[in-house]
Coordinates of C-alpha atoms in Angstrom, one line a residue:
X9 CA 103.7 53.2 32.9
X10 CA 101.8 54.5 35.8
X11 CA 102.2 55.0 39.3
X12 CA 99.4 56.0 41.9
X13 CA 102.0 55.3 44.9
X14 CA 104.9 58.2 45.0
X15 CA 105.0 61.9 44.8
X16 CA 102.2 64.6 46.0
X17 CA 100.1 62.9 42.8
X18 CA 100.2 60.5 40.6
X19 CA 102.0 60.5 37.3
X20 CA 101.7 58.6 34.4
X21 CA 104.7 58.1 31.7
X22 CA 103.7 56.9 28.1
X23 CA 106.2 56.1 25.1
X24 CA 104.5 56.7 21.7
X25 CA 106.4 56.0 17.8
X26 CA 105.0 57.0 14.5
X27 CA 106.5 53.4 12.7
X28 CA 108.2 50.4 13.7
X29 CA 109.6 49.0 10.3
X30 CA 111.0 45.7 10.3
X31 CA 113.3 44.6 7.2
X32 CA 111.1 42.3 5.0
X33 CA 114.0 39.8 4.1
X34 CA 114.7 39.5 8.2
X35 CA 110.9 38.7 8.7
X36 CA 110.7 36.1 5.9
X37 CA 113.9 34.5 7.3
X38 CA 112.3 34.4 11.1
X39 CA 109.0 32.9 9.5
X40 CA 111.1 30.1 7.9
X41 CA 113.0 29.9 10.5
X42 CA 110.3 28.7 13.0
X43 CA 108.5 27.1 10.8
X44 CA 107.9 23.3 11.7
X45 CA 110.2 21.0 9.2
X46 CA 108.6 19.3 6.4
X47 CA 109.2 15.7 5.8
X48 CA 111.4 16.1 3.4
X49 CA 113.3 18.5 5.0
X50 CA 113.5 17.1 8.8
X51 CA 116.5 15.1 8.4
X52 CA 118.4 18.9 8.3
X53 CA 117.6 19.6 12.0
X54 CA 116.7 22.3 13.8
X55 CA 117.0 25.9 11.8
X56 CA 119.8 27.9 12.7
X57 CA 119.7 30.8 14.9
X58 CA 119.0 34.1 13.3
X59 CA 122.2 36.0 12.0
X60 CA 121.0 39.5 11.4
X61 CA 117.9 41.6 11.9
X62 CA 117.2 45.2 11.1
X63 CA 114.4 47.5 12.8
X64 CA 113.7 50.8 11.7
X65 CA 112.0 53.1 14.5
X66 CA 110.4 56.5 13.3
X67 CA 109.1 59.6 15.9
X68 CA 109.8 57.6 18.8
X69 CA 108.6 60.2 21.8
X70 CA 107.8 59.9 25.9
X71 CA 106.0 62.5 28.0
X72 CA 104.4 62.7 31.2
X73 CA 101.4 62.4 32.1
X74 CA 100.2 64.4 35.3
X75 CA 96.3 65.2 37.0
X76 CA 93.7 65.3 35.1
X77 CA 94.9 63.5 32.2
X78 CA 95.5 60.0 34.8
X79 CA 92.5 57.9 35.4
X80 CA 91.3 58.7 39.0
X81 CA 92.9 55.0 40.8
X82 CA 95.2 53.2 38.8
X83 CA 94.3 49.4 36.8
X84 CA 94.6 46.3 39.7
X85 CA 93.8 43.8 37.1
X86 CA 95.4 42.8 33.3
X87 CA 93.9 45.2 30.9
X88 CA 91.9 44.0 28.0
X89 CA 92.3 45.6 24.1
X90 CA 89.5 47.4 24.4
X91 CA 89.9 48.6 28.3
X92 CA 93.8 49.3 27.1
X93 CA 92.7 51.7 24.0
X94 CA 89.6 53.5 26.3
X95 CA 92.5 54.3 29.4
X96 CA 95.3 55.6 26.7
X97 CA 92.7 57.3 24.8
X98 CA 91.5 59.3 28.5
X99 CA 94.4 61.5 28.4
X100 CA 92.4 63.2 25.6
X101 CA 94.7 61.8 22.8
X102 CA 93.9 59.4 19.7
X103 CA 95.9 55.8 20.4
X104 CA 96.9 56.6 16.5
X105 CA 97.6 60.5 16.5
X106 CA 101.3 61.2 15.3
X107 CA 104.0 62.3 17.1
X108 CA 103.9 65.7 15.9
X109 CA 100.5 66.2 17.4
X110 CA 101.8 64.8 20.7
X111 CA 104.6 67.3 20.7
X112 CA 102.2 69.9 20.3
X113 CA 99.9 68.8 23.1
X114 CA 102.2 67.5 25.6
X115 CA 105.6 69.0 26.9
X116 CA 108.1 65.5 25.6
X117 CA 110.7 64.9 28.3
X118 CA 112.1 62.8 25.1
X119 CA 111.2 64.6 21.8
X120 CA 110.5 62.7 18.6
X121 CA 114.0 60.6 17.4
X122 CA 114.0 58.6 14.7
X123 CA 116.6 55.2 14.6
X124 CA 117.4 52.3 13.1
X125 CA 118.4 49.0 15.2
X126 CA 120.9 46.2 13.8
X127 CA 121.1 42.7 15.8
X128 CA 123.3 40.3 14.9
X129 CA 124.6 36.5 16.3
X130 CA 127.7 35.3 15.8
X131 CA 129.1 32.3 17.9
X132 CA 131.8 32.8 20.6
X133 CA 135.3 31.3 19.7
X134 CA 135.8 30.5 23.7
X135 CA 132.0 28.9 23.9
X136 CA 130.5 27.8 20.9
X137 CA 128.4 26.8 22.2
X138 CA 127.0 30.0 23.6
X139 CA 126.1 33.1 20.8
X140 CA 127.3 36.1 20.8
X141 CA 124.9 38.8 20.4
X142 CA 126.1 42.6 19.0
X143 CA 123.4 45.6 18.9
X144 CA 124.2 48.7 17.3
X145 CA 122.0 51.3 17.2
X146 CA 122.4 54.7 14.5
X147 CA 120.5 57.8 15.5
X148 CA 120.5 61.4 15.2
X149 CA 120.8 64.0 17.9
X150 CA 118.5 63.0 21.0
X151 CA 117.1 65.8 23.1
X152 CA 115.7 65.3 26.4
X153 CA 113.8 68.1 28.4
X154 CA 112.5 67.5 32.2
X155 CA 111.0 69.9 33.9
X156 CA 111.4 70.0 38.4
X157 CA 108.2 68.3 38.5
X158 CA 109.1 65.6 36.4
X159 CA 112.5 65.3 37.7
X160 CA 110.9 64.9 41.1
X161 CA 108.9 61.8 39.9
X162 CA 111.5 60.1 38.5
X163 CA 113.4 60.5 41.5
X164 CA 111.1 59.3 43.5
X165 CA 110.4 55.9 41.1
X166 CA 114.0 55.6 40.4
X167 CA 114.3 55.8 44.8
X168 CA 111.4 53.3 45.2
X169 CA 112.6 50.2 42.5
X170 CA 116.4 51.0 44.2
X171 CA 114.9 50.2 47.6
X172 CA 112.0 47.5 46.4
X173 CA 112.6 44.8 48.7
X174 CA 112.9 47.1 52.0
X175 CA 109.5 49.0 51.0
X176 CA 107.3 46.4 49.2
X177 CA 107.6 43.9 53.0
X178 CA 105.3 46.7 54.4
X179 CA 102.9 47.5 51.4
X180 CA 99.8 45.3 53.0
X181 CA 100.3 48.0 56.2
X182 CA 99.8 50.8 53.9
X183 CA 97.3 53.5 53.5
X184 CA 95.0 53.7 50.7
X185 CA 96.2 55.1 47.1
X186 CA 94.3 58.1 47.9
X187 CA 95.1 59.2 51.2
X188 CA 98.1 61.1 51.7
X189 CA 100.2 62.6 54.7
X190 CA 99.2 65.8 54.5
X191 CA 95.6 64.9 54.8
X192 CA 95.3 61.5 56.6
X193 CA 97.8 61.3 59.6
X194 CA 96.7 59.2 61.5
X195 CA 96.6 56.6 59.3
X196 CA 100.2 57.1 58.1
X197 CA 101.3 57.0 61.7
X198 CA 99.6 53.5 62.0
X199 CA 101.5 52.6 58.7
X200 CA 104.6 53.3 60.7
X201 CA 103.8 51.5 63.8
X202 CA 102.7 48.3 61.8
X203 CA 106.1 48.8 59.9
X204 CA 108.4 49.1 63.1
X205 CA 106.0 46.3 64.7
X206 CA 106.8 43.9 61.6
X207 CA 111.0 44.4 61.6
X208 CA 110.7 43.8 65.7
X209 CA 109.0 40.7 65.1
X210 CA 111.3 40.0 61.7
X211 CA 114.5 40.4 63.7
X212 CA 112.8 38.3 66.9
X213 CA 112.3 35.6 64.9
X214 CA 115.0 36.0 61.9
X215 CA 114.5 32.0 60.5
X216 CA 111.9 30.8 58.5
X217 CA 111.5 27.7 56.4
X218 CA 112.0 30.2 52.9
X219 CA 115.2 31.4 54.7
X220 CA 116.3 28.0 55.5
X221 CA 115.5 26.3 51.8
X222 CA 117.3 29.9 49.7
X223 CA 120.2 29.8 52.3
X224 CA 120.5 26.0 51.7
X225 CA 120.2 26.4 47.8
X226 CA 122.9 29.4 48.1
X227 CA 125.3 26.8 49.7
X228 CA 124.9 23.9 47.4
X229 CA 125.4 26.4 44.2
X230 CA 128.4 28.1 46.1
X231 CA 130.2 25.5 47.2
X232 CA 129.7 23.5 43.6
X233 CA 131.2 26.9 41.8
X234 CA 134.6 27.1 44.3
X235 CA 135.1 23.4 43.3
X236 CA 135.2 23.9 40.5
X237 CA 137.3 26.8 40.4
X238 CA 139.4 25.5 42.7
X239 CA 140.0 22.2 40.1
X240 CA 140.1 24.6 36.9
X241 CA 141.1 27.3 38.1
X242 CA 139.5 31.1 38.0
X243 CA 140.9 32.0 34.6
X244 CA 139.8 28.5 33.0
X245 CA 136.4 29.3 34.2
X246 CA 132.9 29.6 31.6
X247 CA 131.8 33.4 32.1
X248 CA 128.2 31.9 33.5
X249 CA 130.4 30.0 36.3
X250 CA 132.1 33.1 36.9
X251 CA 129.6 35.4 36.6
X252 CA 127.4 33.1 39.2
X253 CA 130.1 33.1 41.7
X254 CA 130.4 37.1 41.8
X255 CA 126.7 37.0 42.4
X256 CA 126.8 34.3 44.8
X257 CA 129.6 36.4 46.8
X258 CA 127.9 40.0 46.8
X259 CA 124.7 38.0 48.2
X260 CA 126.5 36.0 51.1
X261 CA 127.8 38.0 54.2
X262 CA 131.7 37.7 55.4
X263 CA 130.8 34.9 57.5
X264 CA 128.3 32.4 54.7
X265 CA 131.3 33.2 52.4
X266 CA 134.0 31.9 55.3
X267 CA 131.9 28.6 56.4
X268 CA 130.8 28.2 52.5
X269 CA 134.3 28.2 51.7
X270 CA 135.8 25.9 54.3
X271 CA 132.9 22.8 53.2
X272 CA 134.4 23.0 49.5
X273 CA 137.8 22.8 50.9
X274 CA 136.6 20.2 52.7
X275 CA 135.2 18.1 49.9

């Protein structure tokens, strides 16, 4: 993971393991399992679901990545193998070196934890149409260490993905990667005018066909849903009706929610 676009620099975050061991039964059963059916064998249907799988993860370690060891702008395009292995390798460290070499050459906000990872699918009593996935995960003691710097990039990520849709409708206005407050102004200040100019213009003229067509696609799917919970009832409701209403009603305002309400009483 990099990012050229928060912070005083850019910062780079990579995730490195020693092993990923898979349980051999598990990956015979998943071959088999999407295998196409022979001719003898179609009239069985489809294969089952998988029941159980086991993963075995060993030296599994992250670290930051900071300066020098970041490639100078970050990749605007889909990375091929060979580009891939050349950036990761630009830090100064083999794609293959082992996590105890990593440990030595970089300060690991997560040091080297080894785990083992059981999935299994059962099918749900209520729906059974629906299966029922359980994780469980065994592992030793996991020790993280951040330093301020590093806490002060993850904040800053952690602050950007929280408020995504506000800040990515005035990325086109925005400065180049490498200019930065402190030593371009002037352009920042014309970042904020085109921003301030953009919401004037947003709130003058609030409706757009996009609006219109989601805010028309939110009202069929709501008013569907309190039909039906008004004919079933709340409790005799699926979990993915249920679930869909709650989302519906956290993305409506008071007053969608009030008119959205009085057309399925309606009908």
């Amino acid at each position: 993971f990099e990012d050229y676009s928060h912070s005083g620099s850019p910062f780079g975050i990579e995730v490195a393991m020693d092993s990923l061991w898979f349980h051999p039964a598990h990956v015979d059963s998943a071959d088999a399992a999407h295998r196409a059916p022979t001719a003898a064998g179609s009239s069985g249907g489809e294969a089952p679901p998988f029941r159980h799988r086991e993963v075995l993860v060993c030296a599994l370690c992250a670290y930051m990545l900071q300066g020098p060891k970041l490639e100078p702008e970050p990749a605007r395009q889909p990375l091929g193998l060979a580009e891939l292995r050349r950036r990761l390798e630009s830090s100064g460290m083999a794609v293959d070196a082992p996590a105890a070499m990593r440990l030595n050459e970089n300060a690991c906000m997560l040091e080297p934890v080894s785990f083992a990872i059981e999935v299994s699918s059962k099918q749900r009593s209520d729906a059974p149409s629906l299966p029922r996935h359980v994780v469980c995960v065994e592992t030793g003691r996991v020790t993280l260490q951040l330093q301020l710097s590093e806490v002060s990039h993850l904040a800053s990520c952690l602050a950007y993905f929280s408020r995504f849709s506000s800040i990515e409708q005035h990325r086109r206005f925005r400065p180049r990667l490498s200019t930065r407050p402190t030593t371009h102004p002037l352009d920042w200040w014309r970042y904020a005018i085109r921003a301030v100019l953009r919401q004037v213009q947003l709130r003058d003229e609030p409706w757009s066909w996009r609006r219109i067509s989601l805010r028309a696609s939110q009202r069929r799917a709501y008013v569907a849903l309190r039909r039906e919970a008004r004919r079933k009832g709340k409790r005799k409701m699926t979990e993915a009706e249920a679930v869909s209403l709650a989302l519906l009603s956290d993305a409506l305002s008071a007053r969608e929610i009030f008119l959205f309400d009085q057309l399925a009483e309606a009908g």
